[in-house]
Short mmCIF file of N, CA and C in Angstrom, two decimals:
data_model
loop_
_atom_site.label_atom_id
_atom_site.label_comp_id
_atom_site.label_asym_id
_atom_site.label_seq_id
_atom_site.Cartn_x
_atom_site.Cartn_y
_atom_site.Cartn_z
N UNK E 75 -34.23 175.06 -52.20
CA UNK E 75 -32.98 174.78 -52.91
C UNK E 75 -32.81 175.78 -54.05
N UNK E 76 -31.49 176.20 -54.14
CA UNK E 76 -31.45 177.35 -55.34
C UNK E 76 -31.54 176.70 -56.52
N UNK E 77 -31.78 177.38 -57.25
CA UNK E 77 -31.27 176.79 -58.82
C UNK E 77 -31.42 177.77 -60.18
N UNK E 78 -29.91 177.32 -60.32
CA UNK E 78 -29.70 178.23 -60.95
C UNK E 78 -29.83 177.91 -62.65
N UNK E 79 -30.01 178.93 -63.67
CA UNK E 79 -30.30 177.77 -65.16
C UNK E 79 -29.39 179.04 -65.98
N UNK E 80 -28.85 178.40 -67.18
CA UNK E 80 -27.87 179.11 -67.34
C UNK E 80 -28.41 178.64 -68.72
N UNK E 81 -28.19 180.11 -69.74
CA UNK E 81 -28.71 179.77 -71.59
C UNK E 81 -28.30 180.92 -72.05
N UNK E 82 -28.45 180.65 -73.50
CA UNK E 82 -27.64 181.96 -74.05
C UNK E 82 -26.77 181.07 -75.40
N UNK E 83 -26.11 179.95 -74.62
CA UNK E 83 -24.85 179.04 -75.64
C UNK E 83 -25.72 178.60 -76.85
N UNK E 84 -24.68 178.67 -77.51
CA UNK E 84 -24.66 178.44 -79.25
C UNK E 84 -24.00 178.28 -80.17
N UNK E 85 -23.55 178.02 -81.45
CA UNK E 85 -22.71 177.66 -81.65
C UNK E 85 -22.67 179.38 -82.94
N UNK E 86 -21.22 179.98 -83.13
CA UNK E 86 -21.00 181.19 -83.47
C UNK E 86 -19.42 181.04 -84.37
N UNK E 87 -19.37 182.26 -84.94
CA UNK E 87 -18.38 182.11 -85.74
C UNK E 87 -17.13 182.90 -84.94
N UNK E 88 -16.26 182.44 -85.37
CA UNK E 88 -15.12 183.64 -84.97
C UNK E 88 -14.79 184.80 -84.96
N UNK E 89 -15.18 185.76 -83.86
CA UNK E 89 -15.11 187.38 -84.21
C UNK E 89 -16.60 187.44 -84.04
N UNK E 90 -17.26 186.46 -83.60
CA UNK E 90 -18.62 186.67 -83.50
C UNK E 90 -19.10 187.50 -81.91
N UNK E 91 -20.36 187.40 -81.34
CA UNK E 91 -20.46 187.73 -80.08
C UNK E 91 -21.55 187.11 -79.08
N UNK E 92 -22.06 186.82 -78.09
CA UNK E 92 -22.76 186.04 -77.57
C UNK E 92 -23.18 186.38 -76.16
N UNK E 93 -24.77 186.65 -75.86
CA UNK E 93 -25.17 186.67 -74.43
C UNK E 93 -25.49 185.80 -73.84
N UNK E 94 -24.49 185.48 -72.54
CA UNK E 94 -25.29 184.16 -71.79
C UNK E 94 -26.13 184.93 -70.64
N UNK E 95 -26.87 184.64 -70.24
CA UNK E 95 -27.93 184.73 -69.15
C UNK E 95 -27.82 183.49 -67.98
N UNK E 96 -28.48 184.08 -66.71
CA UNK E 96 -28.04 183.26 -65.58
C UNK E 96 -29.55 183.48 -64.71
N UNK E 97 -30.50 183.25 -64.21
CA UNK E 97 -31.63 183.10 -64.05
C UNK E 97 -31.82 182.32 -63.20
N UNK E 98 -32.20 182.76 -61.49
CA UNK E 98 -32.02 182.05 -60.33
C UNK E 98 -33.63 182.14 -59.68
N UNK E 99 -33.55 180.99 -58.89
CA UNK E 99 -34.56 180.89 -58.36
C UNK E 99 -34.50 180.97 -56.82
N UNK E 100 -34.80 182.03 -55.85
CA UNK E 100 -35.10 181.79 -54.33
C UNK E 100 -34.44 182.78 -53.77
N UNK E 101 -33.38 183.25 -54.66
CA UNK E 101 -31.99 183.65 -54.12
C UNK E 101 -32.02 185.04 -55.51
N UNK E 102 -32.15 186.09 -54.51
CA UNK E 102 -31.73 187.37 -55.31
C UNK E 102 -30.19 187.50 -55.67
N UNK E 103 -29.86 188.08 -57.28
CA UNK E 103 -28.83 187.77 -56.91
C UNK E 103 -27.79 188.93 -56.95
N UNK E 104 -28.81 189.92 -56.66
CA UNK E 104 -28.18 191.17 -55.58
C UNK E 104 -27.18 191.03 -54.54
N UNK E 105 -27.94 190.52 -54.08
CA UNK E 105 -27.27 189.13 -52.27
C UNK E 105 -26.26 189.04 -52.27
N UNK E 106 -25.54 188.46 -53.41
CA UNK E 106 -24.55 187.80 -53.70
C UNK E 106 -23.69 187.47 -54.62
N UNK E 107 -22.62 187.16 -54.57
CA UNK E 107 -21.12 186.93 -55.62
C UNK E 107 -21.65 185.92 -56.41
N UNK E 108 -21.57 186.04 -57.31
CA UNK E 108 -22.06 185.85 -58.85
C UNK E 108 -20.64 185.64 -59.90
N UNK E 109 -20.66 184.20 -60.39
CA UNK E 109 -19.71 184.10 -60.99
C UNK E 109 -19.91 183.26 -62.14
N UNK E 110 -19.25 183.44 -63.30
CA UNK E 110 -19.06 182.89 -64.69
C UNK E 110 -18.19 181.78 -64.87
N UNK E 111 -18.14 180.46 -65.08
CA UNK E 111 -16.79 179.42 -65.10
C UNK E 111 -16.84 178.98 -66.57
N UNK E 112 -16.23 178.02 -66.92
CA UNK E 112 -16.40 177.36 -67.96
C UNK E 112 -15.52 176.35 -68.09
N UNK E 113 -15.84 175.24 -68.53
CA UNK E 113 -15.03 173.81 -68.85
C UNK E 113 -14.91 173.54 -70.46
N UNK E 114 -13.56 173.58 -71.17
CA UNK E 114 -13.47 173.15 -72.49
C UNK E 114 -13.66 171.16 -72.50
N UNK E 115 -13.29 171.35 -73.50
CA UNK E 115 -13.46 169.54 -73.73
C UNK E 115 -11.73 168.99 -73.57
N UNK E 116 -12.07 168.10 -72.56
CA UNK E 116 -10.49 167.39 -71.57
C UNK E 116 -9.76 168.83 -70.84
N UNK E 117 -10.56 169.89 -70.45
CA UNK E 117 -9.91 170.65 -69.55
C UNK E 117 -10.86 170.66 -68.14
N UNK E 118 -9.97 171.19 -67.16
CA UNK E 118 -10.75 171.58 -66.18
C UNK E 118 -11.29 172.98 -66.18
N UNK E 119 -12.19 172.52 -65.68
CA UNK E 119 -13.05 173.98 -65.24
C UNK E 119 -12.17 175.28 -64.91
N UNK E 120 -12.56 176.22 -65.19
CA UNK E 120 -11.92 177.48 -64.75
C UNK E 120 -12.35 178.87 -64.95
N UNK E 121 -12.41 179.35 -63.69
CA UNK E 121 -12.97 181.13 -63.96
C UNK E 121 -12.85 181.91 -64.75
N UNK E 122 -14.11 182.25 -65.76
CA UNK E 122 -14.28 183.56 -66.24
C UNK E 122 -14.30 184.83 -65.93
N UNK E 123 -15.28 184.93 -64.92
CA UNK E 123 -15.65 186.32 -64.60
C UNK E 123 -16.78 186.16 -63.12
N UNK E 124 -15.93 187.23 -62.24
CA UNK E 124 -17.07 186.56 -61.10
C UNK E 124 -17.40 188.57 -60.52
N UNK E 125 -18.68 188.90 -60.08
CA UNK E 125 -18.66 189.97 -59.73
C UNK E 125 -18.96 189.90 -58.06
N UNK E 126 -18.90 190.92 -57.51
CA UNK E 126 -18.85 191.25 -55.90
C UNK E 126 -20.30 191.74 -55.80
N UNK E 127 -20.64 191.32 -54.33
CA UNK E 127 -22.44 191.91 -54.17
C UNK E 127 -22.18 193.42 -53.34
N UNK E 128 -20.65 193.07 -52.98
CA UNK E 128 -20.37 194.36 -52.05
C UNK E 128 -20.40 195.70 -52.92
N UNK E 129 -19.41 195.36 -53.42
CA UNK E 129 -19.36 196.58 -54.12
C UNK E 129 -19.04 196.62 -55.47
N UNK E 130 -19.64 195.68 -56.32
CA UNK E 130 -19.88 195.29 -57.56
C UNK E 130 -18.32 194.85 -58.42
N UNK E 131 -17.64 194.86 -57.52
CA UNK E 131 -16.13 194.43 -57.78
C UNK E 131 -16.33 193.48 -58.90
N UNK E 132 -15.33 193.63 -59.67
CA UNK E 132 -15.13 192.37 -60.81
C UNK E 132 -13.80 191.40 -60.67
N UNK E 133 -13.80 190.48 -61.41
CA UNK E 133 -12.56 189.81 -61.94
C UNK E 133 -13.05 189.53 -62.65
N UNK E 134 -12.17 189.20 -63.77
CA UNK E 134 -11.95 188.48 -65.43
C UNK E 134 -10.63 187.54 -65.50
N UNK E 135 -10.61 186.78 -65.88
CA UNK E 135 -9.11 185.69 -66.21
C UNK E 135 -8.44 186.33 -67.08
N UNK E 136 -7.24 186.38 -66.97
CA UNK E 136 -6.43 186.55 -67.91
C UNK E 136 -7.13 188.10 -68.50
N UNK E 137 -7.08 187.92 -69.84
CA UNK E 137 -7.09 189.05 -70.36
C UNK E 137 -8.81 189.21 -71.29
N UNK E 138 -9.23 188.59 -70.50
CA UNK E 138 -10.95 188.02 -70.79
C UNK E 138 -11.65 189.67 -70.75
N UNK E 139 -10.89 190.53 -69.72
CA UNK E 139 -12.05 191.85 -69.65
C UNK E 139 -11.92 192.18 -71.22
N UNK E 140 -11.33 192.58 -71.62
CA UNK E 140 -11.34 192.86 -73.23
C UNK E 140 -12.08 192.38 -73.62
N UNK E 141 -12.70 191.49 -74.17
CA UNK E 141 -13.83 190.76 -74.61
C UNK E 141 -15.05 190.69 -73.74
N UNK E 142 -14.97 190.17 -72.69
CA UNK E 142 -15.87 190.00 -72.04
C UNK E 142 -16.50 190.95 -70.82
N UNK E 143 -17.80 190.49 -70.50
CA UNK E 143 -18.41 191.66 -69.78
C UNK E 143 -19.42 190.83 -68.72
N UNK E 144 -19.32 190.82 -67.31
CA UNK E 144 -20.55 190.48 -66.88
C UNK E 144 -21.59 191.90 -66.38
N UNK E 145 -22.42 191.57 -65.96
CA UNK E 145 -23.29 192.57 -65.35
C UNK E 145 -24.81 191.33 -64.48
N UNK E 146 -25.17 192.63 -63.90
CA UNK E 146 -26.84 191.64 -63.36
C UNK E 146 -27.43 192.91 -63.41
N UNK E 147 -28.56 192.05 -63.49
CA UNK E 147 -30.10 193.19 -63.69
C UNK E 147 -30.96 192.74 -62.54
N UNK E 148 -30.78 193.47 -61.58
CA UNK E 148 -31.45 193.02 -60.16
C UNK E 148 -32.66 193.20 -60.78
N UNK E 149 -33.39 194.17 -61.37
CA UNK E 149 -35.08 193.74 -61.48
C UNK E 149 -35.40 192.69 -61.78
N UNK E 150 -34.52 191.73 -62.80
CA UNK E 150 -34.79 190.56 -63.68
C UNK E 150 -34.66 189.43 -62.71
N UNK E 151 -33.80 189.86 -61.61
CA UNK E 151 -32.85 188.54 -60.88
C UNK E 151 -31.96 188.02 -62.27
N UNK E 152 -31.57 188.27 -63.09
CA UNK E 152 -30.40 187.67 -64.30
C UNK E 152 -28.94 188.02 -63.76
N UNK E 153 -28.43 187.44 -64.09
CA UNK E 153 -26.89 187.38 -64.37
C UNK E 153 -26.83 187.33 -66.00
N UNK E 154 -24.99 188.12 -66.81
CA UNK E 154 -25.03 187.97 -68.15
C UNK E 154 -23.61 188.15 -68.18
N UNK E 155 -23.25 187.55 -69.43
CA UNK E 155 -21.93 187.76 -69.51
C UNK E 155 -21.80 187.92 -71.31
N UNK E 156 -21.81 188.80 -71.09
CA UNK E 156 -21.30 189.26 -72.76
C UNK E 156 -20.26 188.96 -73.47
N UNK E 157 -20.03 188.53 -74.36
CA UNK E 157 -18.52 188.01 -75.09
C UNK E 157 -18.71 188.19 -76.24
N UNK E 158 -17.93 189.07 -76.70
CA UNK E 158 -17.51 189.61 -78.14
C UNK E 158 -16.63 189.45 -78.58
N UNK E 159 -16.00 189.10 -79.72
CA UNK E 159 -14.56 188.65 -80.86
C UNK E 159 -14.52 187.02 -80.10
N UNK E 160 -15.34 186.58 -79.80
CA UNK E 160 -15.21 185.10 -79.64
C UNK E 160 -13.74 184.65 -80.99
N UNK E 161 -13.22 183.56 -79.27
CA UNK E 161 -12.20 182.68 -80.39
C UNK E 161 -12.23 181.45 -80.62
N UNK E 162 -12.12 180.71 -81.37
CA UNK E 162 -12.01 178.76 -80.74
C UNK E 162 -11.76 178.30 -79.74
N UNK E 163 -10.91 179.23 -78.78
CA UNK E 163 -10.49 178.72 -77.85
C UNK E 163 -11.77 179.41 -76.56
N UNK E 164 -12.42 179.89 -77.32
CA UNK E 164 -13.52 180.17 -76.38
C UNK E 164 -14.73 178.72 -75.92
N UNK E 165 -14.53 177.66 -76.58
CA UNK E 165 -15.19 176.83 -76.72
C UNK E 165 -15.29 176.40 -75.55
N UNK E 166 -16.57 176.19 -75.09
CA UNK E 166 -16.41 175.50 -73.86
C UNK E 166 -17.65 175.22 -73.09
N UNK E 167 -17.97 174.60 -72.22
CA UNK E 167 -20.02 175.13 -71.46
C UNK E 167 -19.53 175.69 -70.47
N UNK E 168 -20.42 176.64 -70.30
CA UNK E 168 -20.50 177.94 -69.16
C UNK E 168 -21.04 177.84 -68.51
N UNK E 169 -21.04 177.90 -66.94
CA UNK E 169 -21.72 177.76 -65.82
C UNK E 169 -21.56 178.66 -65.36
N UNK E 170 -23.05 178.94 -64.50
CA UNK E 170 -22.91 180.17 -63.74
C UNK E 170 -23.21 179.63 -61.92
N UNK E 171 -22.82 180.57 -61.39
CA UNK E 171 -22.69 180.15 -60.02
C UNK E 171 -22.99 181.27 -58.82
N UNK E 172 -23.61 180.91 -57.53
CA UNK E 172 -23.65 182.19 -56.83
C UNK E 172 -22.47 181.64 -55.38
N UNK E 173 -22.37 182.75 -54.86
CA UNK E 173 -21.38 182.70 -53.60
C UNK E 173 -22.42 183.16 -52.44
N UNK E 174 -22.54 182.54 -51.23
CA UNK E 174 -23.06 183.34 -50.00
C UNK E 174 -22.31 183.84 -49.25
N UNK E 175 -20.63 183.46 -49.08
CA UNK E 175 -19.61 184.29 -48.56
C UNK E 175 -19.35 185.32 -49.43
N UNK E 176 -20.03 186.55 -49.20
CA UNK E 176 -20.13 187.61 -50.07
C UNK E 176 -19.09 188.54 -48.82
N UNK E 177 -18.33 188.34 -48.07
CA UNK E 177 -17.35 188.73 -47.78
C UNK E 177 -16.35 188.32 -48.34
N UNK E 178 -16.26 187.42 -49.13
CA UNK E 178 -14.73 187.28 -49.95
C UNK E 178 -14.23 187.83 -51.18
N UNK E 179 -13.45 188.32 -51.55
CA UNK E 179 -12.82 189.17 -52.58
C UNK E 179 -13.18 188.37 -53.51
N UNK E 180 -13.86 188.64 -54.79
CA UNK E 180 -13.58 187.77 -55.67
C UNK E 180 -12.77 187.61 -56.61
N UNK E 181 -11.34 188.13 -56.44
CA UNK E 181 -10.16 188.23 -57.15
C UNK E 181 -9.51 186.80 -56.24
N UNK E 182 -10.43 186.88 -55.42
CA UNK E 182 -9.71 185.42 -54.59
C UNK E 182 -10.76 184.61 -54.63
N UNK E 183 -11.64 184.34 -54.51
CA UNK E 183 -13.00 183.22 -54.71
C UNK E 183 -13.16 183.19 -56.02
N UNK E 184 -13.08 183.70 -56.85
CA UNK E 184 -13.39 183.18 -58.25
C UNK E 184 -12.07 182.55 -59.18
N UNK E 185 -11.03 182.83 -59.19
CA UNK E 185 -10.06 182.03 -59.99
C UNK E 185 -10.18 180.78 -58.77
N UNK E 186 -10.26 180.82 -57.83
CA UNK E 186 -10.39 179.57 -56.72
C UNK E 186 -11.70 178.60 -56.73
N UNK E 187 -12.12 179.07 -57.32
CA UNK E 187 -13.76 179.24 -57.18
C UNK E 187 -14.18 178.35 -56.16
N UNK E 188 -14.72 179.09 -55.49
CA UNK E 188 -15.30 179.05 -54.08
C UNK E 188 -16.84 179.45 -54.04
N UNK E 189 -17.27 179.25 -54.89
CA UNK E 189 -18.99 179.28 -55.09
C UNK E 189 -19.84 177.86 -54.72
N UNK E 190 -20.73 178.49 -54.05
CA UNK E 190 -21.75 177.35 -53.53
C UNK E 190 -22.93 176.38 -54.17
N UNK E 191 -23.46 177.13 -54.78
CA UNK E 191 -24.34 176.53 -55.92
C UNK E 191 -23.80 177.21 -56.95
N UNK E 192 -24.39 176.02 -58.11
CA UNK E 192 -23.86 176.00 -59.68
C UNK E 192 -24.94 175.26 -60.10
N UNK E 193 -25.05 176.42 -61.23
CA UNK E 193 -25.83 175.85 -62.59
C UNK E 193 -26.22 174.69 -63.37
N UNK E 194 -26.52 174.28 -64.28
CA UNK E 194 -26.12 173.66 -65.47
C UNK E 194 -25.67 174.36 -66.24
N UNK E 195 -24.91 173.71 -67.06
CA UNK E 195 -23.58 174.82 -68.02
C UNK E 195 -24.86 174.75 -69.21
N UNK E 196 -24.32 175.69 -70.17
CA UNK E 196 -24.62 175.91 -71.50
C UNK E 196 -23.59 176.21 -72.41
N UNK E 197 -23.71 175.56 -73.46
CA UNK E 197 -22.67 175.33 -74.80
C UNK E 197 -22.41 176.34 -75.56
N UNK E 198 -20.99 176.90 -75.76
CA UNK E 198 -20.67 177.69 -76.55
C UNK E 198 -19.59 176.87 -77.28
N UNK E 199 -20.24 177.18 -78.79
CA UNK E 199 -19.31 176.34 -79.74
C UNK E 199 -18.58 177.64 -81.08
N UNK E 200 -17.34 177.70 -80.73
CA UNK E 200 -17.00 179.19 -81.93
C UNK E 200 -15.99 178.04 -82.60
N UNK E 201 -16.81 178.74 -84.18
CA UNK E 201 -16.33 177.74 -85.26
C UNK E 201 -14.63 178.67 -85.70
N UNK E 202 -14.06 177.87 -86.49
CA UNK E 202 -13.11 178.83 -86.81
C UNK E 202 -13.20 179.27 -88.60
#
């Protein structure tokens, strides 16, 4: 069974910046589509940032690339997602997730999110 553990969340100031990490077990995550979500408090879940195993393709929501950054470090097996100028409205727990249909675009599997296993989220709290 995969499993995936997701840390990094904390609580930060506004304009601040923050690394989450994504750290899988069984499952390289070279392999595969690799994606960032996050749930605020009384919202639904929704895509951050998901990358491609094909050809390292990205998506970001909205206007998230500006701030934000994923990457993986195949030696580590990690996933990370960098976020800088954090806002309040960044608040939220972050889950990370892998895809095994690594034939699907993830400009289309990740705002959809269409990922198979998922994390436990971790807390990002930006004060204002």
């Amino acid at each position: 069974e995969v499993q995936l553990q997701a840390s990094g969340g904390g609580l930060v100031q506004t304009g601040g910046s923050l690394r989450l990490s994504c750290a899988a077990s069984r499952f390289a995550f070279g392999n595969y589509n690799i994606g960032w979500f996050r749930q605020a408090p009384g919202k639904e879940r929704e895509a951050v940032s998901c990358i491609s195993k094909s050809d390292h393709s990205t998506y970001y929501a909205g206007s998230l690339y500006s701030r934000f950054t994923i990457s993986i470090d195949n030696a580590k097996n990690t996933a990370y997602l960098q976020m800088n100028s954090l806002k309040p409205e960044d608040t939220a727990v972050y889950y990370c997730a892998l895809s095994t249909a690594t034939s699907y675009d993830v400009r289309w599997s990740c705002p959809n999110q269409k990922f198979d296993y998922w994390g436990q989220g971790t807390l990002v709290t930006v004060s204002s």
